[in-house]
Amino acid sequence: MRKTYTLSQLTQNLEVTIKGDAQCVIEGVCTIQDAQPGRITFLMNPLYKKYLPTTQASAVIMTVEDFENCPTNALICRDPYYTYAQIAAFFDDRPQPTAGIHPTAVIGQHCQIHSSASIGANCVINDNVRIDAGAIIGAGCVVGEFSEIGESSRLDANVTLYHKITVGKRVVVASGTVIGSDGFGIAKHQGIWHKVPQLGRVIIEDNVEIGSNCSIDRGAIDDTVIEQGAKLDNLIQVGHNVRIGRSTAIAGCVGISGSTTIGNNCLVGGQSGFAGHITVADNVAVTGGTEVSKSIREPGVYSSGLGGLVTNLERRKNTARFQRLETLYTRVKELEQALTELTEKKNT
Amino acid sequence: MRKTYTLSQLTQNLEVTIKGDAQCVIEGVCTIQDAQPGRITFLMNPLYKKYLPTTQASAVIMTVEDFENCPTNALICRDPYYTYAQIAAFFDDRPQPTAGIHPTAVIGQHCQIHSSASIGANCVINDNVRIDAGAIIGAGCVVGEFSEIGESSRLDANVTLYHKITVGKRVVVASGTVIGSDGFGIAKHQGIWHKVPQLGRVIIEDNVEIGSNCSIDRGAIDDTVIEQGAKLDNLIQVGHNVRIGRSTAIAGCVGISGSTTIGNNCLVGGQSGFAGHITVADNVAVTGGTEVSKSIREPGVYSSGLGGLVTNLERRKNTARFQRLETLYTRVKELEQALTELTEKKNT
Amino acid sequence: MRKTYTLSQLTQNLEVTIKGDAQCVIEGVCTIQDAQPGRITFLMNPLYKKYLPTTQASAVIMTVEDFENCPTNALICRDPYYTYAQIAAFFDDRPQPTAGIHPTAVIGQHCQIHSSASIGANCVINDNVRIDAGAIIGAGCVVGEFSEIGESSRLDANVTLYHKITVGKRVVVASGTVIGSDGFGIAKHQGIWHKVPQLGRVIIEDNVEIGSNCSIDRGAIDDTVIEQGAKLDNLIQVGHNVRIGRSTAIAGCVGISGSTTIGNNCLVGGQSGFAGHITVADNVAVTGGTEVSKSIREPGVYSSGLGGLVTNLERRKNTARFQRLETLYTRVKELEQALTELTEKKNT
């Protein structure tokens, strides 16, 4: 049976003013456009304001500015999306595993596993691993020797951690992600590539979240570091010795080449790519698909390429125009000369 | 020992006319250029027509137009590639697992697993999962609570399904793919990112195929949906609340940001990226590497960027030319003014 | 306790001249900028020369040209990075698994597993697999029927090999990588996509290294082949029937479409994409993010797109400039006509 809460219960620790019936019973969340009675939603994105006057939701979380158009109970606050996040947590029905080690898990020697941690079925925890209180290791995970997983952190099913990986507190790592694989270090000698041993570690600081199927390489000499509160989406490549700063958020399919440092509070759009050995300042945003080919020293919003989605036919024309550009420079130069001559003649 | 079939046996349920020896024995498939006796091939791509007159294959599937140049047995049909697909199925030696639950699989409580389904070694099937007739769950898969896998669907080894995922009938999911990880929902409050609970599900409809190492996030509020017959290649990111329409085919390494809807019968080239909250109409094709930065309302073929693979030296010149473009505008403007003055003087 | 070595011990089989104290004891490696006593480093990249005079390292590997500025023991050699790779191997503390089959591994029928091979916990080795001397199969790997893994090769944890995959000697495959999933072969018939059976194999030759979370599809008819000594980084898609040449190195997040051939000794920058059915010559380099849309017949360095990371504002201006380009062509044409008329008038 679905759990329900009154608006009063949902908001008791929040900085929210209830306009309407504080005893209204809420059984779940909904979007503002596909709303239904008994559900709560929020309004943040101006594009969705048009749905407010007719929404069927039983309550809407909003700023005071939108209140006049609200046809139902309103929760007035400064930051509706953040308030929504707190309220939605009441309705999160993600299964909570029980503490303890599943009988099918394989546990190495000299491990320190806190009694309140949960080790899922068919996990393999290698020797000398430390897993702290409340940590959850999903089914099928493999954790390498001497790795450490901090308090209340969670590895979802089928995550792979190599040896000597340090994961802080309250970290979340989604399924399929690999942390600590060898960096791409190869040295060519007499026409043949030779592997350069990758001797560094990976440090994942507190409150980091990493999506699914990411690849985070261990350092070559020093460590690869993801600083506290950074958030990574899915299918992201983090090369060896990369450092990602505090509270930086990185969207899906981004590739970061080795030894690059990204500052604090940056925003990285999906499918962007970073060259190696560069530095990106704090508070930089790069739009989706940007090739960050050199260091960025100043905060700001950066892009590369020419914008513009067009028909394929138009793109071909654009390309042709572009290829004639050198000719155009020549023609303008000739015009300038002709005009100069003409003017000189005239004046003589 | 390899199984063999006569052309007659291979084609008995197909709309095909055999020109030549219907009793010719076929033991496998081949390409038209590397053909050998005893094998069957097909001709579809005009680039390969040149190989027909000298092919060593024992039979070639083709349209009637190509028949005159065929040196061997011909299977005449309207759609050679589709006919090839049906005939190749005879030679598919993919191992077929036996029905039943492998003794090393871990099965939760209240699961409904059909007796004809196959659950591989070291699988973890969590509580309240339903697996229907003929479904195949490969070794090492983890299936989350309350998920459902329809008739004759197949998860290859090491696939991860989170909780409450619905997979239809005859769906194929290749290894390493993760379905139902949390969407990238984060809300910034006082400089810190907070997780927004992801409460939706993922619905994979009938006849969908998903390649390896894809990441398909669960919805934030509503569900992420992949409609029937859609085909996804490898390493594709599908953000939360994305909807992919019927019979749409998406090549590898594509990223689709959250809340975007792609219509029916679309074709998406590899490494393309879709912005969030946009809508793409039915019957749209986008070429490889396209940044779909806004909604596409009309069918057609779309692209972004400037085409053209060139030497790196040429690219640097192109970039330099482009950077001088503003100067060129100025020079043309000055020319126009000079000419106007000259003409006016002349006329006065 | 950390193992230590004298410079003399570290270099006894190498072509290196020790300048300084051959008995100096080394306990590990370091970078030249963050060096400390007791550690050894190397100097190769000119950008780091400035750190040499003040480095705290106990020894630096370098070419003779840099020797005059070296404040400590020097190991003089021709190729410092390669020499570093050999010396770093002394300090590689990657855990070495013991030979034998872990009791939780599931081994199929008719397998040939060499007694010196190591099969990790919870592995699933299907029927008719051959694993040669010294091979290491990490925890949680699944190896499909009739696959073969050569001498001294290593699959890290949670790698998936499908059936009939051939892996040569001294191959390394990092976690999460999938080898042998079906290629993206679909045939449309009456508006519906039908699967084309993928009947080829994957051949990974000797000394290949493949990073984490890569997807390497099996061939449709013939095989997908990665030739000896090729090196692949993470999150790379290799389509069906692709052939990657000897000693070619491919950076992360690259996508290679089906039936494309890349030559020997090529270098492929990160996030590049290759169209299908094309051929790239030997000794080609493509810079990061290049769309290789057609065959490359000659060695050289290739790129696509317009370079240049700029502010988003500048990018918008660039796009606007570009969109006015057609107008500019028209204006120049008009100028040319006007000038011609003017000149003609003048001459008449």
PDB file of C-alpha atoms in Angstrom, chain C residues 30-115:
ATOM      1  CA  CYS C  30      57.077  10.589  -8.615  1.00  0.00           C
ATOM      2  CA  THR C  31      56.349  13.437 -11.017  1.00  0.00           C
ATOM      3  CA  ILE C  32      59.121  15.924 -11.605  1.00  0.00           C
ATOM      4  CA  GLN C  33      57.099  18.802 -10.146  1.00  0.00           C
ATOM      5  CA  ASP C  34      55.870  16.990  -7.025  1.00  0.00           C
ATOM      6  CA  ALA C  35      59.036  15.040  -6.404  1.00  0.00           C
ATOM      7  CA  GLN C  36      60.495  13.851  -3.141  1.00  0.00           C
ATOM      8  CA  PRO C  37      63.717  12.244  -1.975  1.00  0.00           C
ATOM      9  CA  GLY C  38      63.805   8.490  -2.464  1.00  0.00           C
ATOM     10  CA  ARG C  39      61.768   8.698  -5.654  1.00  0.00           C
ATOM     11  CA  ILE C  40      62.671   8.521  -9.322  1.00  0.00           C
ATOM     12  CA  THR C  41      61.072  10.562 -12.109  1.00  0.00           C
ATOM     13  CA  PHE C  42      61.608  11.265 -15.804  1.00  0.00           C
ATOM     14  CA  LEU C  43      61.817  14.259 -18.109  1.00  0.00           C
ATOM     15  CA  MET C  44      60.377  14.019 -21.607  1.00  0.00           C
ATOM     16  CA  ASN C  45      57.799  16.755 -22.211  1.00  0.00           C
ATOM     17  CA  PRO C  46      59.606  20.122 -22.785  1.00  0.00           C
ATOM     18  CA  LEU C  47      56.876  21.852 -20.757  1.00  0.00           C
ATOM     19  CA  TYR C  48      58.262  20.243 -17.645  1.00  0.00           C
ATOM     20  CA  LYS C  49      61.937  21.212 -18.149  1.00  0.00           C
ATOM     21  CA  LYS C  50      61.493  24.189 -15.878  1.00  0.00           C
ATOM     22  CA  TYR C  51      61.016  21.863 -12.921  1.00  0.00           C
ATOM     23  CA  LEU C  52      64.320  20.046 -13.416  1.00  0.00           C
ATOM     24  CA  PRO C  53      66.777  22.417 -11.685  1.00  0.00           C
ATOM     25  CA  THR C  54      64.831  22.349  -8.433  1.00  0.00           C
ATOM     26  CA  THR C  55      63.387  18.850  -8.444  1.00  0.00           C
ATOM     27  CA  GLN C  56      63.576  16.992  -5.127  1.00  0.00           C
ATOM     28  CA  ALA C  57      63.688  13.569  -6.806  1.00  0.00           C
ATOM     29  CA  SER C  58      66.629  11.305  -6.043  1.00  0.00           C
ATOM     30  CA  ALA C  59      67.027  10.434  -9.711  1.00  0.00           C
ATOM     31  CA  VAL C  60      65.753  11.685 -13.040  1.00  0.00           C
ATOM     32  CA  ILE C  61      65.567   9.680 -16.278  1.00  0.00           C
ATOM     33  CA  MET C  62      66.455  11.965 -19.207  1.00  0.00           C
ATOM     34  CA  THR C  63      68.251  12.347 -22.501  1.00  0.00           C
ATOM     35  CA  VAL C  64      71.794  13.605 -22.508  1.00  0.00           C
ATOM     36  CA  GLU C  65      70.632  17.027 -23.729  1.00  0.00           C
ATOM     37  CA  ASP C  66      68.990  17.811 -20.389  1.00  0.00           C
ATOM     38  CA  PHE C  67      71.843  16.598 -18.228  1.00  0.00           C
ATOM     39  CA  GLU C  68      73.534  19.909 -17.603  1.00  0.00           C
ATOM     40  CA  ASN C  69      70.588  21.204 -15.594  1.00  0.00           C
ATOM     41  CA  CYS C  70      70.157  18.082 -13.479  1.00  0.00           C
ATOM     42  CA  PRO C  71      70.680  18.704  -9.740  1.00  0.00           C
ATOM     43  CA  THR C  72      70.589  15.024  -8.750  1.00  0.00           C
ATOM     44  CA  ASN C  73      71.374  11.545 -10.028  1.00  0.00           C
ATOM     45  CA  ALA C  74      70.619  11.153 -13.709  1.00  0.00           C
ATOM     46  CA  LEU C  75      69.816   8.110 -15.799  1.00  0.00           C
ATOM     47  CA  ILE C  76      70.832   9.031 -19.327  1.00  0.00           C
ATOM     48  CA  CYS C  77      69.087   7.200 -22.134  1.00  0.00           C
ATOM     49  CA  ARG C  78      67.590   7.731 -25.567  1.00  0.00           C
ATOM     50  CA  ASP C  79      63.948   7.308 -24.684  1.00  0.00           C
ATOM     51  CA  PRO C  80      63.207   8.473 -21.134  1.00  0.00           C
ATOM     52  CA  TYR C  81      59.484   7.606 -21.196  1.00  0.00           C
ATOM     53  CA  TYR C  82      60.143   4.051 -22.315  1.00  0.00           C
ATOM     54  CA  THR C  83      62.910   3.667 -19.743  1.00  0.00           C
ATOM     55  CA  TYR C  84      60.563   5.075 -17.109  1.00  0.00           C
ATOM     56  CA  ALA C  85      57.967   2.454 -18.105  1.00  0.00           C
ATOM     57  CA  GLN C  86      60.490  -0.314 -17.499  1.00  0.00           C
ATOM     58  CA  ILE C  87      61.629   1.064 -14.165  1.00  0.00           C
ATOM     59  CA  ALA C  88      58.099   1.812 -12.962  1.00  0.00           C
ATOM     60  CA  ALA C  89      57.289  -1.864 -13.424  1.00  0.00           C
ATOM     61  CA  PHE C  90      59.474  -2.576 -10.366  1.00  0.00           C
ATOM     62  CA  PHE C  91      57.053  -0.563  -8.239  1.00  0.00           C
ATOM     63  CA  ASP C  92      53.821  -1.940  -9.667  1.00  0.00           C
ATOM     64  CA  ASP C  93      51.915  -3.302  -6.687  1.00  0.00           C
ATOM     65  CA  ARG C  94      48.869  -4.515  -8.604  1.00  0.00           C
ATOM     66  CA  PRO C  95      47.646  -7.576  -6.707  1.00  0.00           C
ATOM     67  CA  GLN C  96      48.641 -10.821  -8.392  1.00  0.00           C
ATOM     68  CA  PRO C  97      46.000 -13.509  -8.101  1.00  0.00           C
ATOM     69  CA  THR C  98      47.032 -17.045  -7.368  1.00  0.00           C
ATOM     70  CA  ALA C  99      46.735 -19.750 -10.012  1.00  0.00           C
ATOM     71  CA  GLY C 100      43.724 -22.003  -9.956  1.00  0.00           C
ATOM     72  CA  ILE C 101      39.970 -21.858 -10.193  1.00  0.00           C
ATOM     73  CA  HIS C 102      38.115 -20.060  -7.411  1.00  0.00           C
ATOM     74  CA  PRO C 103      35.578 -22.397  -5.810  1.00  0.00           C
ATOM     75  CA  THR C 104      32.700 -20.039  -6.634  1.00  0.00           C
ATOM     76  CA  ALA C 105      33.538 -19.937 -10.358  1.00  0.00           C
ATOM     77  CA  VAL C 106      31.150 -21.832 -12.606  1.00  0.00           C
ATOM     78  CA  ILE C 107      32.978 -23.865 -15.243  1.00  0.00           C
ATOM     79  CA  GLY C 108      31.160 -25.445 -18.186  1.00  0.00           C
ATOM     80  CA  GLN C 109      31.827 -28.757 -19.872  1.00  0.00           C
ATOM     81  CA  HIS C 110      34.764 -29.566 -22.130  1.00  0.00           C
ATOM     82  CA  CYS C 111      36.796 -26.544 -21.028  1.00  0.00           C
ATOM     83  CA  GLN C 112      40.598 -26.611 -21.190  1.00  0.00           C
ATOM     84  CA  ILE C 113      41.916 -24.420 -18.434  1.00  0.00           C
ATOM     85  CA  HIS C 114      45.669 -24.454 -17.880  1.00  0.00           C
ATOM     86  CA  SER C 115      46.731 -25.176 -14.321  1.00  0.00           C
TER      87      SER C 115
END
